[in-house]
Amino acid sequence: MESHQNNYRYERKYILDISNYSTLVNELLSEGMEVHHPARFINNIYFDSLSLKSFFENIEGENKRNKYRLRWYGERFSLLEPTFEIKIKRDNVNRKESIKISKIDFKSFNDIEELHNNLLDSLEEKNSLVFIEMINKIPTLLNGYDREYFISKDGLTRLTIDRNLFFYNFMSNQNNSIHNKMIIEVKYPTNVTP
């Protein structure tokens, strides 16, 4: 792997009504959290087996599971400079491994097969073990959202707020947007109590 987040960490997610957004941000800032990174739009394509093994492992709460995704920032349809990520969950903690992928042109949802082939070519060149893991996986879901980043003064606890959620299911060719909810994620090392 090109990049490792070697240490496992806790990652906790919460869904809140969007009407709480301003109150939440004001409370975070008044409690000493700081803006960690400029806000940006994130896109992800998730990969799974035809039987949706990763999806069902997540729904069933399996203690050991991996999630495979391609991530990029900014415009959804453009010349991408994505990163391929494997999110590794073991019991209550997570870590991430990342591989920078060659540029891929993604102009519409119809380009997904070409994008998938280019991803596999890049993985075969950069990491043969991950390439072998990915041979029997297909793109199943694209999601996107506006993300804001906050960090504690000691730098140990990070919090993100995701809004304007968008989902596209490659298997059913259906999409959905959610504007009345936000997802809060808190990330902190295993040796820290938030």
Coordinates of N, CA and C in Angstrom, one line a residue:
M1 N 0.8 -1.2 0.0 CA 0.0 0.0 0.0 C 0.9 1.2 0.0
E2 N 0.4 2.3 -0.7 CA 1.2 3.5 -0.7 C 1.0 4.3 0.6
S3 N -0.1 4.2 1.2 CA -0.4 5.1 2.4 C -1.1 4.2 3.4
H4 N -0.6 4.3 4.6 CA -1.3 3.5 5.7 C -1.8 4.4 6.8
Q5 N -2.9 4.1 7.3 CA -3.3 4.7 8.6 C -3.1 3.5 9.5
N6 N -1.9 3.3 10.0 CA -1.6 2.0 10.7 C -2.3 1.8 12.0
N7 N -2.6 2.9 12.7 CA -3.2 2.8 14.0 C -4.7 2.6 13.9
Y8 N -5.2 1.7 14.6 CA -6.7 1.6 14.6 C -7.2 2.7 15.5
R9 N -8.5 3.1 15.1 CA -9.1 4.2 15.9 C -10.6 3.9 16.0
Y10 N -11.3 4.6 16.9 CA -12.7 4.5 17.0 C -13.3 5.5 16.0
E11 N -14.4 5.1 15.4 CA -15.2 5.9 14.5 C -16.6 5.7 14.8
R12 N -17.3 6.8 15.3 CA -18.7 6.7 15.7 C -19.5 7.7 14.8
K13 N -20.6 7.1 14.2 CA -21.5 7.9 13.3 C -22.8 8.2 14.0
Y14 N -23.4 9.4 13.7 CA -24.7 9.7 14.2 C -25.5 10.4 13.1
I15 N -26.8 10.2 13.0 CA -27.6 10.9 12.1 C -28.5 11.9 12.8
L16 N -28.4 13.2 12.4 CA -29.2 14.2 13.0 C -30.0 15.0 12.0
D17 N -31.1 15.6 12.5 CA -31.9 16.4 11.6 C -31.1 17.7 11.2
I18 N -31.2 18.1 10.0 CA -30.5 19.3 9.5 C -30.8 20.6 10.2
S19 N -32.0 20.6 10.9 CA -32.4 21.8 11.6 C -31.4 22.0 12.8
N20 N -30.6 21.0 13.2 CA -29.7 21.2 14.3 C -28.3 21.7 13.9
Y21 N -28.1 21.9 12.6 CA -26.8 22.2 12.0 C -26.1 23.4 12.7
S22 N -26.8 24.6 12.7 CA -26.2 25.8 13.2 C -25.9 25.7 14.7
T23 N -26.8 25.1 15.5 CA -26.6 24.9 16.9 C -25.4 24.0 17.1
L24 N -25.3 22.9 16.3 CA -24.1 22.0 16.5 C -22.8 22.7 16.2
V25 N -22.7 23.4 15.1 CA -21.5 24.1 14.7 C -21.1 25.1 15.8
N26 N -22.0 25.9 16.3 CA -21.8 26.9 17.3 C -21.3 26.2 18.6
E27 N -21.9 25.1 19.0 CA -21.5 24.3 20.2 C -20.1 23.8 20.0
L28 N -19.8 23.2 18.9 CA -18.4 22.7 18.6 C -17.4 23.7 18.8
L29 N -17.6 24.9 18.2 CA -16.6 26.0 18.3 C -16.5 26.6 19.7
S30 N -17.7 26.6 20.4 CA -17.6 27.2 21.8 C -17.0 26.2 22.7
E31 N -17.0 24.9 22.4 CA -16.3 23.9 23.2 C -14.9 23.7 22.9
G32 N -14.3 24.5 22.0 CA -12.9 24.5 21.7 C -12.5 23.7 20.4
M33 N -13.4 23.2 19.7 CA -13.1 22.5 18.4 C -12.7 23.6 17.5
E34 N -11.9 23.3 16.5 CA -11.4 24.3 15.5 C -11.7 23.7 14.1
V35 N -11.9 24.6 13.1 CA -12.0 24.1 11.7 C -10.7 23.5 11.3
H36 N -10.7 22.2 10.9 CA -9.5 21.5 10.6 C -9.0 21.6 9.1
H37 N -10.0 21.7 8.2 CA -9.7 21.7 6.8 C -10.8 22.4 6.1
P38 N -10.6 23.1 5.0 CA -11.7 23.7 4.3 C -12.8 22.7 3.9
A39 N -14.0 23.1 3.9 CA -15.1 22.2 3.5 C -14.9 21.9 2.0
R40 N -15.4 20.7 1.7 CA -15.2 20.2 0.3 C -16.3 19.1 0.0
F41 N -16.5 18.9 -1.3 CA -17.5 17.9 -1.7 C -16.7 16.6 -2.0
I42 N -17.2 15.5 -1.4 CA -16.6 14.2 -1.5 C -17.4 13.3 -2.3
N43 N -16.8 12.5 -3.1 CA -17.5 11.4 -3.9 C -16.8 10.1 -3.6
N44 N -17.6 9.0 -3.5 CA -17.1 7.7 -3.3 C -17.9 6.7 -4.2
I45 N -17.1 5.8 -4.8 CA -17.8 4.6 -5.4 C -17.4 3.4 -4.6
Y46 N -18.4 2.7 -4.1 CA -18.2 1.5 -3.3 C -18.3 0.2 -4.2
F47 N -17.4 -0.8 -3.9 CA -17.3 -2.0 -4.7 C -17.7 -3.2 -3.7
D48 N -18.4 -4.1 -4.3 CA -18.9 -5.3 -3.6 C -18.9 -6.5 -4.5
S49 N -19.2 -7.6 -3.9 CA -19.4 -8.8 -4.8 C -20.8 -8.8 -5.3
L50 N -21.1 -9.6 -6.3 CA -22.4 -9.7 -6.8 C -23.5 -10.1 -5.8
S51 N -23.0 -10.9 -4.8 CA -23.9 -11.2 -3.7 C -24.0 -10.2 -2.6
L52 N -23.3 -9.1 -2.8 CA -23.3 -8.0 -1.8 C -22.8 -8.4 -0.4
K53 N -21.7 -9.1 -0.5 CA -21.1 -9.7 0.8 C -20.8 -8.5 1.8
S54 N -20.1 -7.5 1.3 CA -19.7 -6.4 2.2 C -20.9 -5.7 2.8
F55 N -21.9 -5.5 2.0 CA -23.2 -4.8 2.5 C -23.8 -5.6 3.6
F56 N -24.0 -7.0 3.4 CA -24.6 -7.8 4.4 C -23.8 -8.0 5.6
E57 N -22.4 -8.0 5.5 CA -21.6 -8.0 6.7 C -21.8 -6.8 7.5
N58 N -21.9 -5.6 6.8 CA -22.2 -4.4 7.6 C -23.6 -4.4 8.3
I59 N -24.6 -4.8 7.5 CA -26.0 -4.9 8.1 C -26.0 -5.8 9.3
E60 N -25.3 -7.0 9.2 CA -25.3 -8.0 10.3 C -24.4 -7.6 11.4
G61 N -23.6 -6.6 11.2 CA -22.6 -6.1 12.3 C -21.5 -7.1 12.5
E62 N -21.0 -7.7 11.4 CA -19.8 -8.5 11.5 C -18.6 -7.8 12.1
N63 N -17.9 -8.4 13.0 CA -16.8 -7.8 13.7 C -15.6 -7.6 12.9
K64 N -15.4 -8.4 11.8 CA -14.2 -8.3 11.0 C -14.8 -8.2 9.5
R65 N -14.5 -7.0 9.0 CA -15.0 -6.8 7.6 C -14.2 -5.7 6.9
N66 N -14.2 -5.7 5.6 CA -13.5 -4.7 4.8 C -14.5 -4.0 3.9
K67 N -14.2 -2.7 3.6 CA -15.1 -1.9 2.7 C -14.1 -1.4 1.7
Y68 N -14.5 -1.5 0.4 CA -13.6 -1.0 -0.7 C -14.3 0.1 -1.4
R69 N -13.5 1.2 -1.6 CA -14.1 2.4 -2.2 C -13.0 3.2 -3.0
L70 N -13.5 3.9 -4.0 CA -12.7 4.9 -4.8 C -13.2 6.2 -4.3
R71 N -12.3 7.1 -3.9 CA -12.7 8.4 -3.4 C -12.0 9.5 -4.2
W72 N -12.8 10.6 -4.4 CA -12.2 11.8 -5.0 C -13.0 13.0 -4.5
Y73 N -12.4 14.2 -4.7 CA -12.9 15.5 -4.2 C -13.3 16.4 -5.3
G74 N -14.4 17.2 -5.1 CA -14.8 18.2 -6.1 C -15.9 17.6 -7.0
E75 N -15.9 18.1 -8.2 CA -16.9 17.7 -9.2 C -17.1 16.2 -9.3
R76 N -18.4 15.8 -9.4 CA -18.6 14.3 -9.5 C -18.2 13.8 -10.9
F77 N -18.5 14.5 -11.9 CA -18.1 14.1 -13.3 C -17.0 15.0 -13.8
S78 N -15.8 14.4 -13.9 CA -14.6 15.2 -14.3 C -13.4 14.3 -14.5
L79 N -12.3 14.8 -14.8 CA -11.1 14.0 -14.8 C -10.6 13.8 -13.4
L80 N -10.8 12.6 -12.9 CA -10.6 12.3 -11.5 C -9.1 12.0 -11.2
E81 N -8.7 12.4 -10.0 CA -7.4 11.9 -9.4 C -7.8 11.2 -8.1
P82 N -8.3 10.0 -8.3 CA -8.9 9.3 -7.1 C -7.9 8.6 -6.3
T83 N -8.3 8.2 -5.1 CA -7.6 7.3 -4.2 C -8.5 6.1 -3.9
F84 N -7.9 4.9 -4.0 CA -8.6 3.7 -3.7 C -8.3 3.4 -2.2
E85 N -9.4 3.1 -1.5 CA -9.2 2.9 -0.1 C -9.8 1.6 0.4
I86 N -9.2 0.9 1.3 CA -9.8 -0.2 2.0 C -10.0 0.2 3.4
K87 N -11.2 0.2 3.9 CA -11.5 0.5 5.3 C -11.6 -0.9 6.0
I88 N -10.8 -1.1 7.0 CA -10.6 -2.3 7.7 C -11.2 -2.2 9.1
K89 N -12.3 -3.0 9.4 CA -12.9 -2.9 10.7 C -12.6 -4.2 11.4
R90 N -12.2 -4.0 12.6 CA -11.9 -5.2 13.5 C -12.5 -4.8 14.9
D91 N -13.6 -5.6 15.2 CA -14.3 -5.3 16.4 C -14.9 -3.9 16.4
N92 N -14.5 -3.0 17.4 CA -15.0 -1.7 17.4 C -14.1 -0.6 16.9
V93 N -13.0 -1.0 16.2 CA -12.0 0.0 15.7 C -11.8 -0.2 14.2
N94 N -11.3 0.9 13.6 CA -11.1 0.9 12.2 C -9.7 1.4 11.8
R95 N -9.3 1.1 10.6 CA -8.1 1.7 10.0 C -8.3 1.7 8.5
K96 N -7.4 2.5 7.8 CA -7.6 2.6 6.4 C -6.3 2.5 5.7
E97 N -6.3 1.8 4.5 CA -5.2 1.7 3.6 C -5.6 2.4 2.3
S98 N -4.6 3.1 1.7 CA -4.9 3.9 0.5 C -3.9 3.7 -0.6
I99 N -4.4 3.8 -1.8 CA -3.5 3.7 -3.0 C -3.9 4.8 -3.9
K100 N -3.0 5.6 -4.3 CA -3.3 6.7 -5.3 C -3.4 6.0 -6.7
I101 N -4.5 6.4 -7.4 CA -4.8 5.7 -8.6 C -4.5 6.7 -9.8
S102 N -4.2 6.2 -11.0 CA -3.9 7.0 -12.1 C -5.2 7.8 -12.5
K103 N -5.0 8.9 -13.2 CA -6.2 9.7 -13.5 C -7.2 8.9 -14.3
I104 N -8.5 9.2 -14.1 CA -9.6 8.5 -14.7 C -10.6 9.5 -15.2
D105 N -11.0 9.4 -16.4 CA -12.1 10.3 -16.9 C -13.4 9.7 -16.6
F106 N -14.3 10.5 -15.9 CA -15.6 10.0 -15.5 C -16.6 11.1 -15.8
K107 N -17.3 10.9 -17.0 CA -18.1 12.0 -17.5 C -19.6 11.8 -17.2
S108 N -20.0 10.5 -16.9 CA -21.4 10.2 -16.6 C -21.5 8.9 -16.0
F109 N -22.6 8.5 -15.4 CA -22.8 7.2 -14.8 C -22.6 6.1 -15.8
N110 N -22.8 6.4 -17.1 CA -22.5 5.4 -18.2 C -21.1 5.0 -18.3
D111 N -20.2 5.8 -17.8 CA -18.7 5.5 -17.9 C -18.2 4.5 -16.8
I112 N -19.1 4.0 -16.0 CA -18.7 3.2 -14.9 C -17.9 1.9 -15.2
E113 N -18.2 1.3 -16.4 CA -17.5 0.1 -16.7 C -16.0 0.5 -17.1
E114 N -15.9 1.5 -17.8 CA -14.5 2.0 -18.2 C -13.8 2.4 -17.0
L115 N -14.4 3.1 -16.1 CA -13.8 3.5 -14.8 C -13.3 2.3 -14.0
H116 N -14.2 1.3 -14.0 CA -13.8 0.1 -13.2 C -12.6 -0.6 -13.9
N117 N -12.6 -0.7 -15.2 CA -11.5 -1.4 -15.9 C -10.2 -0.6 -15.6
N118 N -10.3 0.7 -15.7 CA -9.1 1.6 -15.4 C -8.6 1.4 -14.0
L119 N -9.5 1.3 -13.1 CA -9.1 1.0 -11.7 C -8.4 -0.3 -11.5
L120 N -8.9 -1.3 -12.1 CA -8.3 -2.6 -12.1 C -6.9 -2.6 -12.7
D121 N -6.8 -1.9 -13.8 CA -5.4 -1.8 -14.5 C -4.4 -1.1 -13.5
S122 N -4.9 -0.1 -12.9 CA -4.0 0.7 -12.0 C -3.7 -0.2 -10.8
L123 N -4.6 -0.9 -10.2 CA -4.4 -1.7 -9.0 C -3.4 -2.9 -9.4
E124 N -3.6 -3.4 -10.6 CA -2.7 -4.5 -11.0 C -1.2 -4.0 -11.1
E125 N -1.1 -2.8 -11.5 CA 0.3 -2.2 -11.6 C 0.8 -1.9 -10.2
K126 N 0.0 -1.4 -9.3 CA 0.5 -0.9 -8.1 C 0.5 -1.8 -6.9
N127 N -0.5 -2.8 -6.9 CA -0.6 -3.7 -5.7 C -1.3 -5.0 -6.2
S128 N -0.6 -6.0 -6.5 CA -1.2 -7.2 -7.0 C -2.1 -7.9 -6.0
L129 N -1.8 -7.8 -4.7 CA -2.7 -8.5 -3.8 C -4.1 -7.8 -3.7
V130 N -4.1 -6.5 -3.8 CA -5.4 -5.8 -3.8 C -6.1 -6.0 -5.1
F131 N -5.3 -6.1 -6.2 CA -5.9 -6.4 -7.5 C -6.7 -7.7 -7.5
I132 N -6.0 -8.7 -6.9 CA -6.7 -10.0 -6.8 C -7.9 -10.0 -5.9
E133 N -7.9 -9.2 -4.8 CA -9.1 -9.0 -4.0 C -10.3 -8.4 -4.8
M134 N -9.9 -7.5 -5.7 CA -10.9 -6.7 -6.4 C -11.4 -7.3 -7.7
I135 N -10.8 -8.4 -8.2 CA -11.2 -9.0 -9.5 C -12.7 -9.3 -9.6
N136 N -13.2 -9.9 -8.5 CA -14.6 -10.3 -8.5 C -15.6 -9.3 -7.8
K137 N -15.1 -8.0 -7.7 CA -16.0 -7.0 -7.2 C -16.4 -6.0 -8.3
I138 N -17.6 -5.5 -8.1 CA -18.2 -4.6 -9.1 C -18.6 -3.3 -8.4
P139 N -18.7 -2.2 -9.1 CA -19.2 -0.9 -8.5 C -20.7 -1.1 -8.2
T140 N -21.1 -0.8 -7.0 CA -22.5 -1.0 -6.5 C -23.1 0.4 -6.2
L141 N -22.4 1.3 -5.6 CA -23.0 2.5 -5.1 C -22.0 3.7 -5.3
L142 N -22.6 4.8 -5.7 CA -21.9 6.1 -5.7 C -22.6 7.0 -4.7
N143 N -21.8 7.6 -3.8 CA -22.4 8.6 -2.9 C -21.6 9.8 -2.9
G144 N -22.2 10.9 -2.5 CA -21.5 12.2 -2.4 C -22.1 13.1 -1.4
Y145 N -21.3 14.0 -0.8 CA -21.8 14.9 0.2 C -20.9 16.1 0.4
D146 N -21.4 17.1 1.0 CA -20.6 18.3 1.4 C -20.1 17.9 2.8
R147 N -18.7 18.0 3.0 CA -18.1 17.7 4.3 C -17.4 18.9 4.9
E148 N -17.7 19.0 6.2 CA -16.9 20.0 7.0 C -16.1 19.3 8.1
Y149 N -14.9 19.8 8.4 CA -14.0 19.1 9.2 C -13.7 20.0 10.5
F150 N -13.7 19.3 11.6 CA -13.3 20.0 12.9 C -12.3 19.1 13.7
I151 N -11.5 19.7 14.5 CA -10.5 19.0 15.3 C -10.4 19.6 16.7
S152 N -10.1 18.7 17.6 CA -9.9 19.2 19.0 C -8.6 20.0 19.1
K153 N -8.5 20.8 20.1 CA -7.3 21.6 20.3 C -6.0 20.7 20.5
D154 N -6.2 19.5 21.1 CA -5.0 18.6 21.3 C -4.8 17.8 20.0
G155 N -5.6 17.9 19.0 CA -5.4 17.2 17.7 C -5.8 15.7 17.7
L156 N -6.3 15.3 18.8 CA -6.6 13.8 18.9 C -8.0 13.4 18.5
T157 N -9.0 14.3 18.6 CA -10.3 14.0 18.2 C -10.7 14.8 17.0
R158 N -11.2 14.1 16.0 CA -11.7 14.8 14.8 C -13.2 14.5 14.6
L159 N -13.9 15.5 14.0 CA -15.3 15.4 13.8 C -15.6 15.9 12.4
T160 N -16.5 15.2 11.7 CA -16.9 15.7 10.4 C -18.4 15.8 10.4
I161 N -18.9 16.8 9.5 CA -20.4 16.9 9.3 C -20.6 16.8 7.8
D162 N -21.4 15.8 7.4 CA -21.8 15.6 6.0 C -23.2 16.0 5.8
R163 N -23.4 16.9 4.7 CA -24.7 17.4 4.4 C -24.9 17.2 2.9
N164 N -26.2 17.5 2.4 CA -26.5 17.4 1.0 C -26.1 16.0 0.4
L165 N -26.6 15.0 1.0 CA -26.3 13.6 0.7 C -26.9 13.2 -0.6
F166 N -26.1 12.5 -1.4 CA -26.5 12.0 -2.8 C -26.1 10.5 -2.9
F167 N -27.0 9.7 -3.4 CA -26.7 8.3 -3.6 C -27.2 7.8 -5.0
Y168 N -26.3 7.0 -5.7 CA -26.7 6.4 -7.0 C -26.4 5.0 -6.9
N169 N -27.4 4.1 -7.1 CA -27.2 2.7 -7.1 C -26.9 2.2 -8.5
F170 N -25.7 1.7 -8.7 CA -25.4 1.2 -10.1 C -26.1 -0.1 -10.5
M171 N -26.6 -0.8 -9.5 CA -27.3 -2.1 -9.9 C -28.8 -1.8 -10.3
S172 N -29.4 -0.8 -9.8 CA -30.8 -0.5 -10.1 C -30.9 0.8 -11.0
N173 N -29.8 1.5 -11.1 CA -29.8 2.8 -11.8 C -30.8 3.8 -11.2
Q174 N -30.8 3.8 -9.9 CA -31.7 4.7 -9.2 C -30.9 5.7 -8.3
N175 N -31.4 6.9 -8.2 CA -30.6 7.8 -7.3 C -31.6 8.4 -6.3
N176 N -31.0 9.0 -5.2 CA -31.7 9.6 -4.2 C -30.9 10.7 -3.5
S177 N -31.5 11.8 -3.1 CA -30.9 12.9 -2.4 C -31.6 13.0 -1.0
I178 N -30.8 13.4 0.0 CA -31.3 13.6 1.3 C -30.8 15.0 1.8
H179 N -31.7 15.9 2.0 CA -31.3 17.2 2.4 C -31.7 17.6 3.8
N180 N -32.6 16.7 4.4 CA -33.1 17.0 5.7 C -32.4 16.3 6.9
K181 N -31.3 15.6 6.6 CA -30.5 15.0 7.6 C -29.0 15.3 7.4
M182 N -28.2 15.1 8.4 CA -26.7 15.3 8.3 C -26.1 14.1 9.1
I183 N -24.9 13.7 8.7 CA -24.2 12.6 9.3 C -23.0 13.2 10.0
I184 N -22.9 12.9 11.3 CA -21.8 13.4 12.1 C -20.9 12.1 12.4
E185 N -19.6 12.3 12.2 CA -18.7 11.2 12.5 C -17.6 11.7 13.4
V186 N -17.4 11.0 14.5 CA -16.3 11.4 15.4 C -15.3 10.3 15.4
K187 N -14.0 10.7 15.2 CA -12.9 9.8 15.1 C -11.9 10.1 16.2
Y188 N -11.4 9.1 16.9 CA -10.4 9.3 18.0 C -9.6 8.1 18.2
P189 N -8.4 8.2 18.7 CA -7.5 7.0 18.9 C -8.0 6.1 20.0
T190 N -7.6 4.9 20.0 CA -8.1 3.9 21.0 C -7.7 4.3 22.4
N191 N -6.7 5.1 22.6 CA -6.2 5.5 23.9 C -6.8 6.8 24.4
V192 N -7.8 7.3 23.7 CA -8.5 8.6 24.1 C -9.9 8.4 24.3
T193 N -10.5 9.0 25.4 CA -11.9 9.0 25.6 C -12.4 10.4 25.2
P194 N -13.4 10.4 24.3 CA -13.8 11.7 23.8 C -14.6 12.5 24.9

